[in-house]
Short mmCIF file of C-alpha atoms and ligand atoms in Angstrom, two decimals:
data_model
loop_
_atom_site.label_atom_id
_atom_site.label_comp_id
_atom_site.label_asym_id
_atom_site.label_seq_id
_atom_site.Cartn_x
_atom_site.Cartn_y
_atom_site.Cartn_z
CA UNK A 233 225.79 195.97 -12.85
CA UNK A 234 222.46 195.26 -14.81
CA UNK A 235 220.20 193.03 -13.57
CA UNK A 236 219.52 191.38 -16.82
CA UNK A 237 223.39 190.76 -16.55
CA UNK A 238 223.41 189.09 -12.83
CA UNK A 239 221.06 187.08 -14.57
CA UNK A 240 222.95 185.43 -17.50
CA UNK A 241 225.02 182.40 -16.60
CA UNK A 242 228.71 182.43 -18.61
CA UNK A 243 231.72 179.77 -19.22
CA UNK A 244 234.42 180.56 -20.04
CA UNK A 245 237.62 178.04 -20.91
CA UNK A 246 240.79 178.61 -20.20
CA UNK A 247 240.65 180.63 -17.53
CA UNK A 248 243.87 180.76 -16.01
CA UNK A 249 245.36 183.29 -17.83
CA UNK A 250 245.27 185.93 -20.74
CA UNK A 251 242.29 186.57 -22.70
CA UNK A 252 240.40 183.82 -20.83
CA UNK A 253 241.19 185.35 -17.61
CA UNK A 254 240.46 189.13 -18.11
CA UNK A 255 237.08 188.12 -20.07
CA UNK A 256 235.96 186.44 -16.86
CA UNK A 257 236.84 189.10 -14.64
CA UNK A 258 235.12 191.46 -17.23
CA UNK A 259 232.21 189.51 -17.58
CA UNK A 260 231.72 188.89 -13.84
CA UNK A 261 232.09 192.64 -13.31
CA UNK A 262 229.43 193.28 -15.18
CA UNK A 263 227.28 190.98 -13.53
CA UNK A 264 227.45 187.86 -15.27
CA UNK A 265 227.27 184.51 -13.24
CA UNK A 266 230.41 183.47 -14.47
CA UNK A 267 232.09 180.01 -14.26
CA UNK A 268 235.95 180.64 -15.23
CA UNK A 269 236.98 177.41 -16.28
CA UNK A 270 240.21 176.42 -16.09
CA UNK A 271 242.05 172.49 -16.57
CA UNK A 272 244.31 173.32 -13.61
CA UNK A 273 242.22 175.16 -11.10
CA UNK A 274 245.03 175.91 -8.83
CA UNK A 275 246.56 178.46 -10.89
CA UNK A 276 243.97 180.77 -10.08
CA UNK A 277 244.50 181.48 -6.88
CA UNK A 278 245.12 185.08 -8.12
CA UNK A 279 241.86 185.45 -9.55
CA UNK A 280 240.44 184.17 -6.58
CA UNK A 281 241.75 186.59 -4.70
CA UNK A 282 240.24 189.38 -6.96
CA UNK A 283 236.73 188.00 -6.76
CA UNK A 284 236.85 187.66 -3.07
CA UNK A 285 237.84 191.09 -2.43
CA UNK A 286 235.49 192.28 -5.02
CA UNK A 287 232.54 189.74 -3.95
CA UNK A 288 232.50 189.00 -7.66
CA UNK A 289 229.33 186.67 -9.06
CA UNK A 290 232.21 183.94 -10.29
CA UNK A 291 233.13 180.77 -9.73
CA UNK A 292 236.71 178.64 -10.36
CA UNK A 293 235.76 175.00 -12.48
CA UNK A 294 237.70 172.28 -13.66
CA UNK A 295 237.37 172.19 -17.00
CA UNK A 296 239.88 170.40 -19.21
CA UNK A 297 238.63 170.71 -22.84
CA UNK A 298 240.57 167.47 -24.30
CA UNK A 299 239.17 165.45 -21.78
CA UNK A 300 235.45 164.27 -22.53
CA UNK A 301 234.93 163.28 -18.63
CA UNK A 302 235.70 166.73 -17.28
CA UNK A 303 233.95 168.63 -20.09
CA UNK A 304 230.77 166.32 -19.11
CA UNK A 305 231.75 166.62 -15.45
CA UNK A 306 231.41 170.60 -15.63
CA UNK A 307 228.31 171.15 -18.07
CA UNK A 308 226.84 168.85 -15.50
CA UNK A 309 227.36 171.02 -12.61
CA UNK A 310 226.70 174.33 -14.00
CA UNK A 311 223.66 173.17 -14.96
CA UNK A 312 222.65 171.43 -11.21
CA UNK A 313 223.38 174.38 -9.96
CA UNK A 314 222.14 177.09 -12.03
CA UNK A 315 219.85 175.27 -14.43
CA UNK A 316 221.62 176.70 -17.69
CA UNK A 317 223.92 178.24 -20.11
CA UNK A 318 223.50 181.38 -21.87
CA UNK A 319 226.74 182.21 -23.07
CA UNK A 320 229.78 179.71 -23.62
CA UNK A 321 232.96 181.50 -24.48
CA UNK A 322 235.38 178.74 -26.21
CA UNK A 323 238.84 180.37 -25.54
CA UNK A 324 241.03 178.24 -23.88
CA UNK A 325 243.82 177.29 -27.16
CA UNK A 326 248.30 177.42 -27.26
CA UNK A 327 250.36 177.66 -30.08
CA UNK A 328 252.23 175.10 -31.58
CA UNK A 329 255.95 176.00 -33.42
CA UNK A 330 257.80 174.34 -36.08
CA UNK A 331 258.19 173.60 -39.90
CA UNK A 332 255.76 171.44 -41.23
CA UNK A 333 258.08 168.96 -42.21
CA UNK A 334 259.48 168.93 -38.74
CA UNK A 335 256.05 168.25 -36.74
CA UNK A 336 255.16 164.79 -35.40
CA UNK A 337 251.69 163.75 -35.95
CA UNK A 338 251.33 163.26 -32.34
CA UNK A 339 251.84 167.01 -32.00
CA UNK A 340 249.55 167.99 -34.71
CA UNK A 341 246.86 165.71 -33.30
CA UNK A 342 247.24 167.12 -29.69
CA UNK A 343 247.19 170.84 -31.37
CA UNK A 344 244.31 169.77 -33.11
CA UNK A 345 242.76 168.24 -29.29
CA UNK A 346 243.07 171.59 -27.79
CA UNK A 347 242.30 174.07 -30.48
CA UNK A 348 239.69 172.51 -32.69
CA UNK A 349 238.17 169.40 -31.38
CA UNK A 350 238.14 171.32 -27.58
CA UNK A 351 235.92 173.38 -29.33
CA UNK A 352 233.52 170.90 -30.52
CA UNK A 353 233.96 169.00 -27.45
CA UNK A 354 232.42 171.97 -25.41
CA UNK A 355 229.99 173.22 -27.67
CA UNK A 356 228.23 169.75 -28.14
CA UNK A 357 227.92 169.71 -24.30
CA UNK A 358 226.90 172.90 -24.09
CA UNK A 359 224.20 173.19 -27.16
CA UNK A 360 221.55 170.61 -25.75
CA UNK A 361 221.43 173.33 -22.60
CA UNK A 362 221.37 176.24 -24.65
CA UNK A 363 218.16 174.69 -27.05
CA UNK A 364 216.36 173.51 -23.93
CA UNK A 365 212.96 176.10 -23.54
CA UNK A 366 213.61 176.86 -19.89
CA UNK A 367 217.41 178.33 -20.93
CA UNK A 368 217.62 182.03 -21.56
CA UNK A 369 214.61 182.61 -18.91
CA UNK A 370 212.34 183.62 -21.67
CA UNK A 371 210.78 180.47 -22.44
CA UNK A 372 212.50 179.87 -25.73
CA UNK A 373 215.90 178.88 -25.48
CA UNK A 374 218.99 180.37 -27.32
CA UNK A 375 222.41 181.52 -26.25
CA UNK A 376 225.78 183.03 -27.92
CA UNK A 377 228.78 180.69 -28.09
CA UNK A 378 231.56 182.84 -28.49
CA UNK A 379 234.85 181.01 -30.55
CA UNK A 380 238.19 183.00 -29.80
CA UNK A 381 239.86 182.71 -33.22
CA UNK A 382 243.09 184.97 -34.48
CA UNK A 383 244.24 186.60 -37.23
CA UNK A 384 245.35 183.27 -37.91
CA UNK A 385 242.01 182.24 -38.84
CA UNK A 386 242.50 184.03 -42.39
CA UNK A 387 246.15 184.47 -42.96
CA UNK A 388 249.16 181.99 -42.59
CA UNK A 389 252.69 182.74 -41.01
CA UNK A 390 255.05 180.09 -41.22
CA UNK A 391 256.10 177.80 -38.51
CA UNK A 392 252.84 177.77 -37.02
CA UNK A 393 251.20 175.66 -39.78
CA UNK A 394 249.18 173.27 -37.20
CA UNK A 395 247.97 176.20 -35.28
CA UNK A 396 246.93 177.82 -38.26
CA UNK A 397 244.68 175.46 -39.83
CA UNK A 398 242.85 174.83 -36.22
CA UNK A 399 242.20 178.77 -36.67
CA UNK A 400 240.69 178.28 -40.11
CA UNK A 401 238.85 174.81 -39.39
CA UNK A 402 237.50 177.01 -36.27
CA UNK A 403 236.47 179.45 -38.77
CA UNK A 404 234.77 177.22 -41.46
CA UNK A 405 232.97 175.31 -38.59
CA UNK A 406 231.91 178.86 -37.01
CA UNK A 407 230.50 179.64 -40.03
CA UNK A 408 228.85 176.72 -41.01
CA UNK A 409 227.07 176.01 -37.83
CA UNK A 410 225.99 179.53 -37.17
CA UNK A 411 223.30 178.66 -39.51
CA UNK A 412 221.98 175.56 -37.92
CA UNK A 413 221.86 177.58 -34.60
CA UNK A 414 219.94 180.43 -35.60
CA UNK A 415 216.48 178.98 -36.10
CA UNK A 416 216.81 178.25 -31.89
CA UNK A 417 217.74 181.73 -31.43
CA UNK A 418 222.01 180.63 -30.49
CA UNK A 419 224.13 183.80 -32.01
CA UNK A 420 227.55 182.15 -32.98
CA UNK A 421 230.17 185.10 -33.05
CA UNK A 422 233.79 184.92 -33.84
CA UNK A 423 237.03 186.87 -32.65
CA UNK A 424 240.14 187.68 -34.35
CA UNK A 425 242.68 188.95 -32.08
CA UNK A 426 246.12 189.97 -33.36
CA UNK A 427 249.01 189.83 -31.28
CA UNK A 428 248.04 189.71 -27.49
CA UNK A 429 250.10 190.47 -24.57
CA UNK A 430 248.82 187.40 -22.93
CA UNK A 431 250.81 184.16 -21.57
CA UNK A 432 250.67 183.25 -25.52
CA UNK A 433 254.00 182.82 -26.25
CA UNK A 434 254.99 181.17 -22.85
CA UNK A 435 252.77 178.47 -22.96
CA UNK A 436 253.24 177.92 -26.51
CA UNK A 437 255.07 174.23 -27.72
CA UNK A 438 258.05 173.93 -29.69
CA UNK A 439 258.15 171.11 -31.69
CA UNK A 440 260.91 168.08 -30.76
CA UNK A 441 262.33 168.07 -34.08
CA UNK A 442 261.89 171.74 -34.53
CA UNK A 443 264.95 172.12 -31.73
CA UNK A 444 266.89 169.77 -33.09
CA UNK A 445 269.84 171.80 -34.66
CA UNK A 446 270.34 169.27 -37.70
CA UNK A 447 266.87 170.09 -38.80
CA UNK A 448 267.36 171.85 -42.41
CA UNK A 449 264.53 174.72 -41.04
CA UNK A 450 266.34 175.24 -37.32
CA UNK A 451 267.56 178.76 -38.27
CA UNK A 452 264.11 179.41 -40.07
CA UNK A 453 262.10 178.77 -37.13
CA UNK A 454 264.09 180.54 -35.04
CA UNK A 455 264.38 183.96 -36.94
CA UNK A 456 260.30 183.43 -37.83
CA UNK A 457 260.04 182.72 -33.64
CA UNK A 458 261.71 185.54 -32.09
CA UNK A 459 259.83 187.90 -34.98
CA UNK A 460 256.56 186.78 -33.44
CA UNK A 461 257.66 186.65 -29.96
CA UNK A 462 258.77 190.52 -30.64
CA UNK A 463 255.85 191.55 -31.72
CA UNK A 464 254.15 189.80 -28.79
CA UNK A 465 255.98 191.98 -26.19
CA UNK A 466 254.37 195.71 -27.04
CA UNK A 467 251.30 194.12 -28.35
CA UNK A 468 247.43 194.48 -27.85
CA UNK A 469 246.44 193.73 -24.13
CA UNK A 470 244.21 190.96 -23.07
CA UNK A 471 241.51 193.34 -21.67
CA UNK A 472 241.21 194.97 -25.24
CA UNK A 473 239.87 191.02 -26.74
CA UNK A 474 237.43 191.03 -23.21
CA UNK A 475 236.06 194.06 -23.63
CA UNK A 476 235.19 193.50 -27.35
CA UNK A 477 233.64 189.72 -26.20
CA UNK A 478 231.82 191.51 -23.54
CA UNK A 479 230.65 194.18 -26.28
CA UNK A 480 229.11 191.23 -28.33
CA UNK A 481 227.94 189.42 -25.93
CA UNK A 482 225.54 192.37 -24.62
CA UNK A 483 224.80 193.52 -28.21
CA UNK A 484 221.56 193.11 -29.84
CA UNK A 485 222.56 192.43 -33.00
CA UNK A 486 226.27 191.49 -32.59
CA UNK A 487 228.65 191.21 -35.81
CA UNK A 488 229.88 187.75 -36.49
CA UNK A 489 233.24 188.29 -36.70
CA UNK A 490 234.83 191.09 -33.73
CA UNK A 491 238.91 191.63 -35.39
CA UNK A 492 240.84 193.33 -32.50
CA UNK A 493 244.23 194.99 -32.45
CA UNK A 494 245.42 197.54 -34.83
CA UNK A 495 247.89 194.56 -36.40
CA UNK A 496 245.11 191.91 -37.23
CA UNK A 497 242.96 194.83 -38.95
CA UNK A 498 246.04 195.57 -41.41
CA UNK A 499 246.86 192.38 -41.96
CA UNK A 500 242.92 191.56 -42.91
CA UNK A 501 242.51 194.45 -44.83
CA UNK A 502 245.50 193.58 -47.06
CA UNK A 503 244.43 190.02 -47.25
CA UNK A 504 241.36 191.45 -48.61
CA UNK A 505 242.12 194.07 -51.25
CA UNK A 506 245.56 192.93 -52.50
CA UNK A 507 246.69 189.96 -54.95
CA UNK A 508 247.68 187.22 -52.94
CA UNK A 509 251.36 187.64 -54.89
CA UNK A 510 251.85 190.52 -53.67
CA UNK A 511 249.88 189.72 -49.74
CA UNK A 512 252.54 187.09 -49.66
CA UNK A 513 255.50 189.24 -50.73
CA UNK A 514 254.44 191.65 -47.86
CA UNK A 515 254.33 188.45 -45.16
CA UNK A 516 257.66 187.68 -46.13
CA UNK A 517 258.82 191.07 -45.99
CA UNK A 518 256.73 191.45 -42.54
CA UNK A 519 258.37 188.02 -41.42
CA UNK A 520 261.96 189.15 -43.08
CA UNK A 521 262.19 186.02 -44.94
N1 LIG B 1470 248.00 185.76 -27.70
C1 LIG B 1470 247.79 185.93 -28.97
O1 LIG B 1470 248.58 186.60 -29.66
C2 LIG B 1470 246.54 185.38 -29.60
C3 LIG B 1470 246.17 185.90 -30.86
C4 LIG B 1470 245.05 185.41 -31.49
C5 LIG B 1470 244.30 184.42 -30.87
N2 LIG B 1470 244.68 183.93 -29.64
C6 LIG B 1470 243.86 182.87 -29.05
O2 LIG B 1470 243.37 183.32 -27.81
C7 LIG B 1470 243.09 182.19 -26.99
C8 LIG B 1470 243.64 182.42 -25.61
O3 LIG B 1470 245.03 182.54 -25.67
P1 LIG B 1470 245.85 183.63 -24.83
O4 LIG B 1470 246.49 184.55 -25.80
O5 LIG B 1470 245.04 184.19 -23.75
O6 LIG B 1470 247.04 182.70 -24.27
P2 LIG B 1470 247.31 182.14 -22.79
O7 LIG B 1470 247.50 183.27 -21.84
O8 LIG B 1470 248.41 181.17 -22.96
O9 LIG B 1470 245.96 181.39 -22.40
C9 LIG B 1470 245.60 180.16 -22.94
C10 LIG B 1470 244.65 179.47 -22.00
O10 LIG B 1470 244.23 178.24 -22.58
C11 LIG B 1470 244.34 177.26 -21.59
N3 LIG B 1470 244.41 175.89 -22.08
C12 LIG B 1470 245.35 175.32 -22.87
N4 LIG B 1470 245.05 174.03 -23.07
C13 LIG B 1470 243.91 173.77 -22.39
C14 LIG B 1470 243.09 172.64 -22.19
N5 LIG B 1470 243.41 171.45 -22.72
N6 LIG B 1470 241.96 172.77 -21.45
C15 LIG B 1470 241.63 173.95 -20.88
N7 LIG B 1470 242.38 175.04 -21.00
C16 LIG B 1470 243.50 174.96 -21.75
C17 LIG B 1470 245.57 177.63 -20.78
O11 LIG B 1470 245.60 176.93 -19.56
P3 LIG B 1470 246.97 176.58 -18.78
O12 LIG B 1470 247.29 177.82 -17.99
O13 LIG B 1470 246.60 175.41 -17.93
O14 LIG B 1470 248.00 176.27 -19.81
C18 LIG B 1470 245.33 179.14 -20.65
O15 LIG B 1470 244.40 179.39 -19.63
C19 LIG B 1470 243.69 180.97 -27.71
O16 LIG B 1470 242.65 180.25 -28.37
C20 LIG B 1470 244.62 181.60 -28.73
O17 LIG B 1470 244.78 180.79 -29.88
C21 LIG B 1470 245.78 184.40 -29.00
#
């Protein structure tokens, strides 16, 4: 446990499970204050357990991130209590499922709630903190958001359309504001898991009309579905995305963008370096369209 580490005060959303929830264990392992924030507090009992038995520096919030009052609520007491924020890890996302055609704007726009605007919700309560001179300890501000972004922030499946174009916004607004931070010494850093082993899949949304059988893309979704779901069962665990956050977080110099899993680093590669004819050819082959 470094001592610079015990020093550095983290939040983390979405908490309660997954990527969220090993990254705060990881982080508060290492030493980090760490508040894991979660909308629903109560399912993380099991993590409390952990950090009791461990005497872990970490601490269970309410934080929902499409609610304003509870994002305000929780900057506010992080910062009575510990006077600032270094790092803010923006995690906490699901996964919504269904052709386009198929999805209700209600659904996009709650998709869009969590995913994207969650995001900015946090980080606009967060950055005031993070510029303030007394934050960091060193008398000059500065801090490291964190945005957990996928695969999906550079190439498109199908059926998760809405989902996907969170991941890119996420990614155009990482990039964009990354500059405007700098100058008060705030690293912005992106990560692009592939599939995770996490509660992903289970506490992803299926569209209404999506299930309805009479919808001309019912056996679409489905065969697209279970591919995905498939290749979340063997895939890259949760601990493998915290220990890369963690990485960045203590690096000097960290990359901007951290791809993990053995899948997203083909898929980028190929997204890269080949004609997008033939990228999409190999999607639909991947997806066996
Ligand atoms: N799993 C993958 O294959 C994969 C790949 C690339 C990127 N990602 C991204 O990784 C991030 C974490 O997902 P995961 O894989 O760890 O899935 P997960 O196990 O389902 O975790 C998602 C977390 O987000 C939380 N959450 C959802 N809506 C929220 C809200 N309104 N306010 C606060 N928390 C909320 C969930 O809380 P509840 O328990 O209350 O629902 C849960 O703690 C997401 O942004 C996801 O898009 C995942």
């Amino acid at each position: 446990m470094t001592e610079v580490g015990r020093q550095k005060v983290v939040v983390v959303t979405g908490s309660s499970s997954g990527i969220g929830y090993a990254t705060s264990l990881l982080l508060a392992r290492k030493g980090f204050y760490t508040y894991a924030s979660a909308r629903n507090i109560n399912k993380s009992a099991n993590l409390q357990s952990i950090v009791d038995a461990e005497r872990l520096p970490l601490k269970l919030i309410q934080l929902d991130v499409t609610d304003d009052r509870s994002v305000k609520d929780a900057v506010e007491k992080i910062v009575s209590e510990k006077g600032k924020i270094d790092v803010l890890v923006n995690n906490a996302g699901y996964g919504l499922f269904g052709a386009f055609e198929d999805l209700s704007m209600d659904e996009i726009k709650a998709q869009f709630e969590t995913n994207f605007f969650g995001v900015i919700r946090v980080t606009q309560h967060v950055l005031p903190i993070m510029r303030s001179k007394d934050n960091g300890g060193g008398g000059g501000g500065g801090g490291v958001i964190v945005n957990v972004s996928s695969v999906n922030g550079h190439v498109a499946f199908p059926v998760i359309s809405a989902y996907v174009a969170t991941k890119f916004a996420l990614e155009g607004l990482s990039e964009s504001i990354a500059y405007e931070l700098e100058p008060f010494g705030i690293k912005v850093i992106l990560i692009e898991p592939g599939a995770i082993g996490s509660s992903f899949m289970k506490g992803s949304v299926m569209s209404n009309r999506a299930l309805d059988p009479k919808s001309p893309y019912s056996e679409f979704v489905r065969k697209v579905r279970f591919k995905i779901s498939s290749d979340h069962e063997n895939a890259t665990q949760p601990e493998e995305v915290a220990k890369t956050i963690v990485q960045a977080i203590l690096s000097e110099k960290p990359e901007f963008r951290y791809v993990v899993g053995s899948d997203a680093v083909t898929l980028m590669e190929a997204r890269k370096n080949m004609p997008y004819s033939d990228f999409q050819k190999m999607i639909q082959n991947i997806i066996q369209l």
